[in-house]
PDB file of C-alpha atoms in Angstrom:
ATOM      1  CA  MET A   1     -36.172  52.763-154.728  1.00  0.00           C
ATOM      2  CA  GLU A   2     -33.066  51.007-155.569  1.00  0.00           C
ATOM      3  CA  VAL A   3     -33.076  48.833-158.911  1.00  0.00           C
ATOM      4  CA  THR A   4     -31.100  45.526-158.631  1.00  0.00           C
ATOM      5  CA  LEU A   5     -29.896  43.172-161.346  1.00  0.00           C
ATOM      6  CA  GLY A   6     -32.602  40.467-160.495  1.00  0.00           C
ATOM      7  CA  MET A   7     -35.047  43.350-160.994  1.00  0.00           C
ATOM      8  CA  LEU A   8     -33.847  43.992-164.569  1.00  0.00           C
ATOM      9  CA  LEU A   9     -33.747  40.421-165.410  1.00  0.00           C
ATOM     10  CA  THR A  10     -37.289  40.021-164.317  1.00  0.00           C
ATOM     11  CA  VAL A  11     -38.794  42.965-166.099  1.00  0.00           C
ATOM     12  CA  CYS A  12     -36.795  43.461-169.358  1.00  0.00           C
ATOM     13  CA  PRO A  13     -37.496  40.085-170.939  1.00  0.00           C
ATOM     14  CA  LEU A  14     -41.212  40.190-170.122  1.00  0.00           C
ATOM     15  CA  VAL A  15     -41.759  43.760-171.386  1.00  0.00           C
ATOM     16  CA  PHE A  16     -39.875  42.775-174.701  1.00  0.00           C
ATOM     17  CA  LEU A  17     -42.526  39.881-174.843  1.00  0.00           C
ATOM     18  CA  ALA A  18     -45.343  42.053-173.866  1.00  0.00           C
ATOM     19  CA  SER A  19     -44.511  44.902-176.269  1.00  0.00           C
ATOM     20  CA  MET A  20     -44.112  42.276-179.175  1.00  0.00           C
ATOM     21  CA  ILE A  21     -47.587  40.879-178.586  1.00  0.00           C
ATOM     22  CA  ASP A  22     -49.029  44.476-178.119  1.00  0.00           C
ATOM     23  CA  SER A  23     -47.872  45.439-181.363  1.00  0.00           C
ATOM     24  CA  ILE A  24     -49.656  42.618-183.249  1.00  0.00           C
ATOM     25  CA  ALA A  25     -52.949  42.482-181.451  1.00  0.00           C
ATOM     26  CA  GLY A  26     -52.809  44.721-178.253  1.00  0.00           C
ATOM     27  CA  GLY A  27     -53.122  43.530-174.546  1.00  0.00           C
ATOM     28  CA  GLY A  28     -49.302  43.556-173.777  1.00  0.00           C
ATOM     29  CA  GLY A  29     -50.145  45.243-170.574  1.00  0.00           C
ATOM     30  CA  LEU A  30     -51.450  41.876-169.211  1.00  0.00           C
ATOM     31  CA  ILE A  31     -47.745  40.845-169.092  1.00  0.00           C
ATOM     32  CA  SER A  32     -45.766  44.042-168.617  1.00  0.00           C
ATOM     33  CA  LEU A  33     -47.603  45.320-165.600  1.00  0.00           C
ATOM     34  CA  PRO A  34     -47.417  42.161-163.650  1.00  0.00           C
ATOM     35  CA  ALA A  35     -43.659  42.132-164.426  1.00  0.00           C
ATOM     36  CA  TYR A  36     -43.125  45.365-162.808  1.00  0.00           C
ATOM     37  CA  TYR A  37     -45.284  43.912-159.550  1.00  0.00           C
ATOM     38  CA  LEU A  38     -42.843  40.704-159.866  1.00  0.00           C
ATOM     39  CA  ALA A  39     -39.949  42.962-159.308  1.00  0.00           C
ATOM     40  CA  GLY A  40     -41.441  44.183-156.127  1.00  0.00           C
ATOM     41  CA  LEU A  41     -42.699  47.801-157.193  1.00  0.00           C
ATOM     42  CA  PRO A  42     -45.692  49.062-155.448  1.00  0.00           C
ATOM     43  CA  PRO A  43     -49.046  49.752-157.607  1.00  0.00           C
ATOM     44  CA  ALA A  44     -48.686  53.370-158.596  1.00  0.00           C
ATOM     45  CA  LEU A  45     -44.986  52.997-159.289  1.00  0.00           C
ATOM     46  CA  ALA A  46     -45.476  50.005-161.454  1.00  0.00           C
ATOM     47  CA  ALA A  47     -48.274  51.520-163.415  1.00  0.00           C
ATOM     48  CA  GLY A  48     -46.129  54.681-164.107  1.00  0.00           C
ATOM     49  CA  SER A  49     -43.103  52.831-164.911  1.00  0.00           C
ATOM     50  CA  ASN A  50     -45.174  50.675-167.310  1.00  0.00           C
ATOM     51  CA  LYS A  51     -46.861  53.319-169.165  1.00  0.00           C
ATOM     52  CA  PHE A  52     -43.536  54.836-169.568  1.00  0.00           C
ATOM     53  CA  SER A  53     -41.761  52.049-171.211  1.00  0.00           C
ATOM     54  CA  ALA A  54     -45.196  50.907-173.175  1.00  0.00           C
ATOM     55  CA  CYS A  55     -45.552  54.425-174.763  1.00  0.00           C
ATOM     56  CA  PHE A  56     -41.945  53.956-176.410  1.00  0.00           C
ATOM     57  CA  GLY A  57     -42.690  50.373-177.660  1.00  0.00           C
ATOM     58  CA  THR A  58     -46.069  51.548-178.895  1.00  0.00           C
ATOM     59  CA  LEU A  59     -44.331  54.446-180.791  1.00  0.00           C
ATOM     60  CA  ALA A  60     -41.767  52.053-182.294  1.00  0.00           C
ATOM     61  CA  ALA A  61     -44.919  49.826-183.633  1.00  0.00           C
ATOM     62  CA  THR A  62     -46.670  52.842-184.841  1.00  0.00           C
ATOM     63  CA  LEU A  63     -43.784  53.843-186.997  1.00  0.00           C
ATOM     64  CA  ARG A  64     -43.223  50.395-188.413  1.00  0.00           C
ATOM     65  CA  TYR A  65     -46.852  50.308-189.206  1.00  0.00           C
ATOM     66  CA  ALA A  66     -46.606  53.696-190.933  1.00  0.00           C
ATOM     67  CA  ARG A  67     -43.649  52.501-192.788  1.00  0.00           C
ATOM     68  CA  GLY A  68     -45.626  49.546-194.136  1.00  0.00           C
ATOM     69  CA  LYS A  69     -48.569  51.921-195.059  1.00  0.00           C
ATOM     70  CA  LYS A  70     -50.944  50.043-192.683  1.00  0.00           C
ATOM     71  CA  ILE A  71     -52.205  53.174-190.877  1.00  0.00           C
ATOM     72  CA  LEU A  72     -55.232  54.824-192.180  1.00  0.00           C
ATOM     73  CA  LEU A  73     -54.453  58.563-191.361  1.00  0.00           C
ATOM     74  CA  LEU A  74     -57.619  60.325-191.282  1.00  0.00           C
ATOM     75  CA  PRO A  75     -59.633  57.536-189.125  1.00  0.00           C
ATOM     76  CA  ALA A  76     -56.430  57.255-186.936  1.00  0.00           C
ATOM     77  CA  LEU A  77     -56.248  61.308-186.365  1.00  0.00           C
ATOM     78  CA  LEU A  78     -60.025  61.264-185.317  1.00  0.00           C
ATOM     79  CA  ALA A  79     -59.932  58.338-183.059  1.00  0.00           C
ATOM     80  CA  VAL A  80     -56.640  60.104-181.320  1.00  0.00           C
ATOM     81  CA  ALA A  81     -58.658  63.201-180.951  1.00  0.00           C
ATOM     82  CA  GLY A  82     -61.147  61.238-178.948  1.00  0.00           C
ATOM     83  CA  ALA A  83     -58.674  58.734-177.206  1.00  0.00           C
ATOM     84  CA  PHE A  84     -56.398  61.481-175.668  1.00  0.00           C
ATOM     85  CA  PRO A  85     -58.915  63.621-173.587  1.00  0.00           C
ATOM     86  CA  ALA A  86     -61.037  60.592-172.973  1.00  0.00           C
ATOM     87  CA  SER A  87     -58.340  58.539-171.242  1.00  0.00           C
ATOM     88  CA  TYR A  88     -57.409  61.477-168.868  1.00  0.00           C
ATOM     89  CA  LEU A  89     -61.105  61.595-168.054  1.00  0.00           C
ATOM     90  CA  GLY A  90     -61.161  57.985-167.361  1.00  0.00           C
ATOM     91  CA  ALA A  91     -58.451  58.060-165.248  1.00  0.00           C
ATOM     92  CA  GLU A  92     -60.038  60.553-163.153  1.00  0.00           C
ATOM     93  CA  VAL A  93     -63.303  58.817-163.034  1.00  0.00           C
ATOM     94  CA  LEU A  94     -61.671  55.718-161.806  1.00  0.00           C
ATOM     95  CA  LYS A  95     -60.421  57.449-158.665  1.00  0.00           C
ATOM     96  CA  ARG A  96     -64.145  57.958-157.806  1.00  0.00           C
ATOM     97  CA  THR A  97     -65.649  54.399-158.821  1.00  0.00           C
ATOM     98  CA  ASP A  98     -65.589  50.961-157.522  1.00  0.00           C
ATOM     99  CA  GLU A  99     -63.249  49.113-159.757  1.00  0.00           C
ATOM    100  CA  ALA A 100     -64.605  45.877-158.730  1.00  0.00           C
ATOM    101  CA  LEU A 101     -68.012  46.610-160.407  1.00  0.00           C
ATOM    102  CA  VAL A 102     -66.265  46.984-163.609  1.00  0.00           C
ATOM    103  CA  ARG A 103     -64.254  43.846-163.259  1.00  0.00           C
ATOM    104  CA  LYS A 104     -67.406  41.894-163.073  1.00  0.00           C
ATOM    105  CA  ILE A 105     -68.996  43.353-166.003  1.00  0.00           C
ATOM    106  CA  MET A 106     -65.842  42.842-168.002  1.00  0.00           C
ATOM    107  CA  LEU A 107     -65.765  39.251-166.969  1.00  0.00           C
ATOM    108  CA  VAL A 108     -69.154  38.711-168.346  1.00  0.00           C
ATOM    109  CA  ALA A 109     -68.518  40.701-171.746  1.00  0.00           C
ATOM    110  CA  ILE A 110     -64.996  39.572-172.570  1.00  0.00           C
ATOM    111  CA  PRO A 111     -65.865  35.826-173.116  1.00  0.00           C
ATOM    112  CA  VAL A 112     -68.678  37.050-175.605  1.00  0.00           C
ATOM    113  CA  VAL A 113     -66.111  38.987-177.479  1.00  0.00           C
ATOM    114  CA  ALA A 114     -63.666  36.234-177.385  1.00  0.00           C
ATOM    115  CA  GLY A 115     -66.329  33.895-178.848  1.00  0.00           C
ATOM    116  CA  ILE A 116     -67.322  36.313-181.633  1.00  0.00           C
ATOM    117  CA  VAL A 117     -63.441  36.689-182.447  1.00  0.00           C
ATOM    118  CA  ALA A 118     -63.078  32.886-182.653  1.00  0.00           C
ATOM    119  CA  PHE A 119     -65.944  31.963-185.094  1.00  0.00           C
ATOM    120  CA  LYS A 120     -66.656  35.318-186.926  1.00  0.00           C
ATOM    121  CA  ARG A 121     -65.017  34.833-190.360  1.00  0.00           C
ATOM    122  CA  ASP A 122     -66.551  37.525-192.482  1.00  0.00           C
ATOM    123  CA  THR A 123     -64.001  40.314-191.452  1.00  0.00           C
ATOM    124  CA  PRO A 124     -63.220  42.405-194.786  1.00  0.00           C
ATOM    125  CA  ALA A 125     -60.368  41.247-196.959  1.00  0.00           C
ATOM    126  CA  LYS A 126     -59.776  45.035-197.387  1.00  0.00           C
ATOM    127  CA  THR A 127     -60.722  48.167-196.014  1.00  0.00           C
ATOM    128  CA  ARG A 128     -64.108  49.417-197.152  1.00  0.00           C
ATOM    129  CA  LYS A 129     -64.160  52.972-198.216  1.00  0.00           C
ATOM    130  CA  MET A 130     -64.330  55.613-195.423  1.00  0.00           C
ATOM    131  CA  THR A 131     -67.465  57.241-195.351  1.00  0.00           C
ATOM    132  CA  ILE A 132     -68.357  60.396-193.164  1.00  0.00           C
ATOM    133  CA  ALA A 133     -70.405  58.012-191.065  1.00  0.00           C
ATOM    134  CA  ARG A 134     -67.542  55.506-190.724  1.00  0.00           C
ATOM    135  CA  LEU A 135     -65.028  58.369-189.642  1.00  0.00           C
ATOM    136  CA  GLY A 136     -67.355  59.689-187.173  1.00  0.00           C
ATOM    137  CA  LEU A 137     -67.339  56.158-185.718  1.00  0.00           C
ATOM    138  CA  CYS A 138     -63.783  56.294-185.544  1.00  0.00           C
ATOM    139  CA  PHE A 139     -63.996  59.279-183.485  1.00  0.00           C
ATOM    140  CA  LEU A 140     -66.359  57.583-181.158  1.00  0.00           C
ATOM    141  CA  ILE A 141     -64.299  54.213-181.116  1.00  0.00           C
ATOM    142  CA  GLY A 142     -61.183  56.431-179.884  1.00  0.00           C
ATOM    143  CA  LEU A 143     -63.443  58.205-177.315  1.00  0.00           C
ATOM    144  CA  GLY A 144     -64.741  54.915-175.910  1.00  0.00           C
ATOM    145  CA  CYS A 145     -61.434  52.826-176.049  1.00  0.00           C
ATOM    146  CA  GLY A 146     -59.714  56.054-174.665  1.00  0.00           C
ATOM    147  CA  PHE A 147     -61.914  56.179-171.680  1.00  0.00           C
ATOM    148  CA  TYR A 148     -61.682  52.443-171.005  1.00  0.00           C
ATOM    149  CA  ASP A 149     -57.811  52.650-171.204  1.00  0.00           C
ATOM    150  CA  GLY A 150     -57.794  55.588-168.411  1.00  0.00           C
ATOM    151  CA  PHE A 151     -60.396  53.781-166.314  1.00  0.00           C
ATOM    152  CA  PHE A 152     -59.585  50.041-166.626  1.00  0.00           C
ATOM    153  CA  GLY A 153     -56.698  49.554-169.103  1.00  0.00           C
ATOM    154  CA  PRO A 154     -56.110  45.703-170.187  1.00  0.00           C
ATOM    155  CA  GLY A 155     -56.868  44.891-173.621  1.00  0.00           C
ATOM    156  CA  THR A 156     -57.403  48.386-174.951  1.00  0.00           C
ATOM    157  CA  GLY A 157     -55.476  47.748-178.169  1.00  0.00           C
ATOM    158  CA  THR A 158     -57.371  44.412-178.937  1.00  0.00           C
ATOM    159  CA  PHE A 159     -60.677  46.449-178.458  1.00  0.00           C
ATOM    160  CA  LEU A 160     -59.307  49.103-180.998  1.00  0.00           C
ATOM    161  CA  ILE A 161     -58.817  46.394-183.575  1.00  0.00           C
ATOM    162  CA  ILE A 162     -62.094  44.591-182.986  1.00  0.00           C
ATOM    163  CA  LEU A 163     -64.135  47.681-183.380  1.00  0.00           C
ATOM    164  CA  PHE A 164     -62.029  49.113-186.298  1.00  0.00           C
ATOM    165  CA  THR A 165     -62.619  45.819-188.157  1.00  0.00           C
ATOM    166  CA  TRP A 166     -66.328  45.254-187.263  1.00  0.00           C
ATOM    167  CA  VAL A 167     -67.608  49.004-186.957  1.00  0.00           C
ATOM    168  CA  ALA A 168     -65.292  51.020-189.304  1.00  0.00           C
ATOM    169  CA  GLY A 169     -64.926  48.366-191.796  1.00  0.00           C
ATOM    170  CA  MET A 170     -61.297  47.850-191.831  1.00  0.00           C
ATOM    171  CA  ASP A 171     -59.172  44.783-192.871  1.00  0.00           C
ATOM    172  CA  ILE A 172     -57.640  43.149-189.775  1.00  0.00           C
ATOM    173  CA  VAL A 173     -54.134  44.178-190.505  1.00  0.00           C
ATOM    174  CA  SER A 174     -54.961  47.897-191.346  1.00  0.00           C
ATOM    175  CA  ALA A 175     -56.973  47.687-187.741  1.00  0.00           C
ATOM    176  CA  SER A 176     -54.158  46.700-185.934  1.00  0.00           C
ATOM    177  CA  GLY A 177     -52.044  49.554-187.696  1.00  0.00           C
ATOM    178  CA  THR A 178     -54.346  52.220-186.894  1.00  0.00           C
ATOM    179  CA  ALA A 179     -54.858  51.066-183.551  1.00  0.00           C
ATOM    180  CA  LYS A 180     -51.412  52.005-182.665  1.00  0.00           C
ATOM    181  CA  PRO A 181     -51.354  55.828-182.728  1.00  0.00           C
ATOM    182  CA  VAL A 182     -54.532  55.704-180.839  1.00  0.00           C
ATOM    183  CA  ASN A 183     -53.179  53.547-178.049  1.00  0.00           C
ATOM    184  CA  LEU A 184     -50.209  55.519-178.388  1.00  0.00           C
ATOM    185  CA  ALA A 185     -52.238  58.604-177.530  1.00  0.00           C
ATOM    186  CA  SER A 186     -54.251  57.231-174.605  1.00  0.00           C
ATOM    187  CA  ASN A 187     -51.129  55.804-173.099  1.00  0.00           C
ATOM    188  CA  ALA A 188     -49.243  59.044-173.466  1.00  0.00           C
ATOM    189  CA  ALA A 189     -52.104  60.855-171.499  1.00  0.00           C
ATOM    190  CA  ALA A 190     -51.665  58.419-168.639  1.00  0.00           C
ATOM    191  CA  MET A 191     -47.989  58.675-168.610  1.00  0.00           C
ATOM    192  CA  VAL A 192     -48.132  62.638-168.549  1.00  0.00           C
ATOM    193  CA  SER A 193     -50.055  62.235-165.432  1.00  0.00           C
ATOM    194  CA  MET A 194     -47.718  59.633-163.859  1.00  0.00           C
ATOM    195  CA  LEU A 195     -44.647  61.572-164.578  1.00  0.00           C
ATOM    196  CA  LEU A 196     -46.218  64.782-163.044  1.00  0.00           C
ATOM    197  CA  GLY A 197     -46.947  62.562-160.035  1.00  0.00           C
ATOM    198  CA  GLY A 198     -43.278  61.132-159.735  1.00  0.00           C
ATOM    199  CA  TYR A 199     -44.576  57.608-160.396  1.00  0.00           C
ATOM    200  CA  VAL A 200     -41.702  56.453-162.634  1.00  0.00           C
ATOM    201  CA  LEU A 201     -38.816  54.415-161.672  1.00  0.00           C
ATOM    202  CA  PHE A 202     -36.383  55.629-164.269  1.00  0.00           C
ATOM    203  CA  PRO A 203     -33.500  53.250-163.464  1.00  0.00           C
ATOM    204  CA  LEU A 204     -35.797  50.326-164.388  1.00  0.00           C
ATOM    205  CA  ALA A 205     -38.258  51.970-166.688  1.00  0.00           C
ATOM    206  CA  VAL A 206     -35.692  52.968-169.198  1.00  0.00           C
ATOM    207  CA  PRO A 207     -33.775  49.863-169.758  1.00  0.00           C
ATOM    208  CA  ALA A 208     -37.454  48.227-170.241  1.00  0.00           C
ATOM    209  CA  MET A 209     -38.084  50.995-172.483  1.00  0.00           C
ATOM    210  CA  ALA A 210     -35.185  49.671-174.685  1.00  0.00           C
ATOM    211  CA  CYS A 211     -36.752  46.259-174.674  1.00  0.00           C
ATOM    212  CA  SER A 212     -40.255  47.464-175.346  1.00  0.00           C
ATOM    213  CA  VAL A 213     -39.095  49.229-178.547  1.00  0.00           C
ATOM    214  CA  ALA A 214     -37.439  46.245-179.662  1.00  0.00           C
ATOM    215  CA  GLY A 215     -40.406  44.310-179.092  1.00  0.00           C
ATOM    216  CA  GLY A 216     -42.732  46.425-180.710  1.00  0.00           C
ATOM    217  CA  TRP A 217     -40.716  46.839-183.889  1.00  0.00           C
ATOM    218  CA  LEU A 218     -40.236  42.873-183.953  1.00  0.00           C
ATOM    219  CA  GLY A 219     -44.039  42.151-183.534  1.00  0.00           C
ATOM    220  CA  SER A 220     -45.371  44.694-185.786  1.00  0.00           C
ATOM    221  CA  LYS A 221     -42.906  43.311-188.734  1.00  0.00           C
ATOM    222  CA  MET A 222     -44.333  39.893-188.179  1.00  0.00           C
ATOM    223  CA  ALA A 223     -47.800  41.167-188.099  1.00  0.00           C
ATOM    224  CA  LEU A 224     -46.970  42.867-191.503  1.00  0.00           C
ATOM    225  CA  ARG A 225     -45.367  39.749-193.002  1.00  0.00           C
ATOM    226  CA  VAL A 226     -47.673  37.050-191.849  1.00  0.00           C
ATOM    227  CA  GLY A 227     -50.980  39.320-191.928  1.00  0.00           C
ATOM    228  CA  ALA A 228     -54.301  38.609-190.631  1.00  0.00           C
ATOM    229  CA  ARG A 229     -54.116  35.030-189.408  1.00  0.00           C
ATOM    230  CA  LEU A 230     -51.438  35.914-186.991  1.00  0.00           C
ATOM    231  CA  VAL A 231     -53.200  38.950-185.717  1.00  0.00           C
ATOM    232  CA  ARG A 232     -56.488  36.892-185.165  1.00  0.00           C
ATOM    233  CA  PHE A 233     -54.493  34.072-183.522  1.00  0.00           C
ATOM    234  CA  VAL A 234     -52.675  36.566-180.941  1.00  0.00           C
ATOM    235  CA  MET A 235     -55.795  38.488-180.268  1.00  0.00           C
ATOM    236  CA  LEU A 236     -57.689  35.340-179.175  1.00  0.00           C
ATOM    237  CA  GLY A 237     -54.520  34.603-176.872  1.00  0.00           C
ATOM    238  CA  VAL A 238     -54.896  38.115-175.370  1.00  0.00           C
ATOM    239  CA  LEU A 239     -58.292  37.712-174.618  1.00  0.00           C
ATOM    240  CA  VAL A 240     -58.045  34.522-172.899  1.00  0.00           C
ATOM    241  CA  MET A 241     -55.290  36.100-170.834  1.00  0.00           C
ATOM    242  CA  LEU A 242     -57.610  38.957-170.006  1.00  0.00           C
ATOM    243  CA  ILE A 243     -60.405  36.668-169.007  1.00  0.00           C
ATOM    244  CA  ALA A 244     -58.046  34.657-166.705  1.00  0.00           C
ATOM    245  CA  LYS A 245     -56.726  37.846-165.208  1.00  0.00           C
ATOM    246  CA  LEU A 246     -60.063  39.353-164.578  1.00  0.00           C
ATOM    247  CA  ALA A 247     -61.369  35.785-163.072  1.00  0.00           C
ATOM    248  CA  TYR A 248     -58.146  35.726-160.596  1.00  0.00           C
ATOM    249  CA  ASP A 249     -58.670  39.091-159.536  1.00  0.00           C
ATOM    250  CA  TRP A 250     -62.397  38.381-158.615  1.00  0.00           C
ATOM    251  CA  PHE A 251     -62.346  34.978-157.418  1.00  0.00           C
ATOM    252  CA  VAL A 252     -58.594  34.653-155.841  1.00  0.00           C
ATOM    253  CA  ALA A 253     -57.123  38.026-155.166  1.00  0.00           C
ATOM    254  CA  ALA A 254     -60.220  39.729-153.978  1.00  0.00           C
TER     255      ALA A 254
END
């Protein structure tokens, strides 16, 4: 497929924005994947190219959070151990499942999550002590979110932050940082599958990758500088976008 200047001008700015948002609160795929569709790519090629560029943006954000000492290493490693195989399994299950059913379930569940994020104010000011039980929960969080990422996808980073905050007792900025290597692992598992299948349009995905890296670096820097208020605000915006996308897919596109 030939890549034109118009395709680059459509995809690259949107991928930059998506990566910046994703590095703060997750959910960048809600912007970046439609960008590839707007450029005229068929679904499989769009998904593979998006995973390719998104992985490098997430890697940049991961390194920035690590530099800012906002990644909790052991919880992150345990969650990664669950996320990588679960993401691959989720992608396999998706091939055999009616995706419309999942969209209907999420359309009910996500507004509930958004409401809790909007009105809940008792997230910890700093991360609570990591007990064995909380570490085990981190593995389960990685397992569940990894499967979701492979099976459904949008909002994975946001759900990781929510669960690390409420279930594992992390402060919201540390949760955002710790979510990045986990999201990177689940993205990488899907990207490997797409690369092996030949579903990456490199002449478009490589320039988009550069924009993704820049967006991931800038967004994570903003999150570290501004803190919890910015993460919560962007996370709410992501949840609203996800609700809108699900509603559109269910009521309009179906």
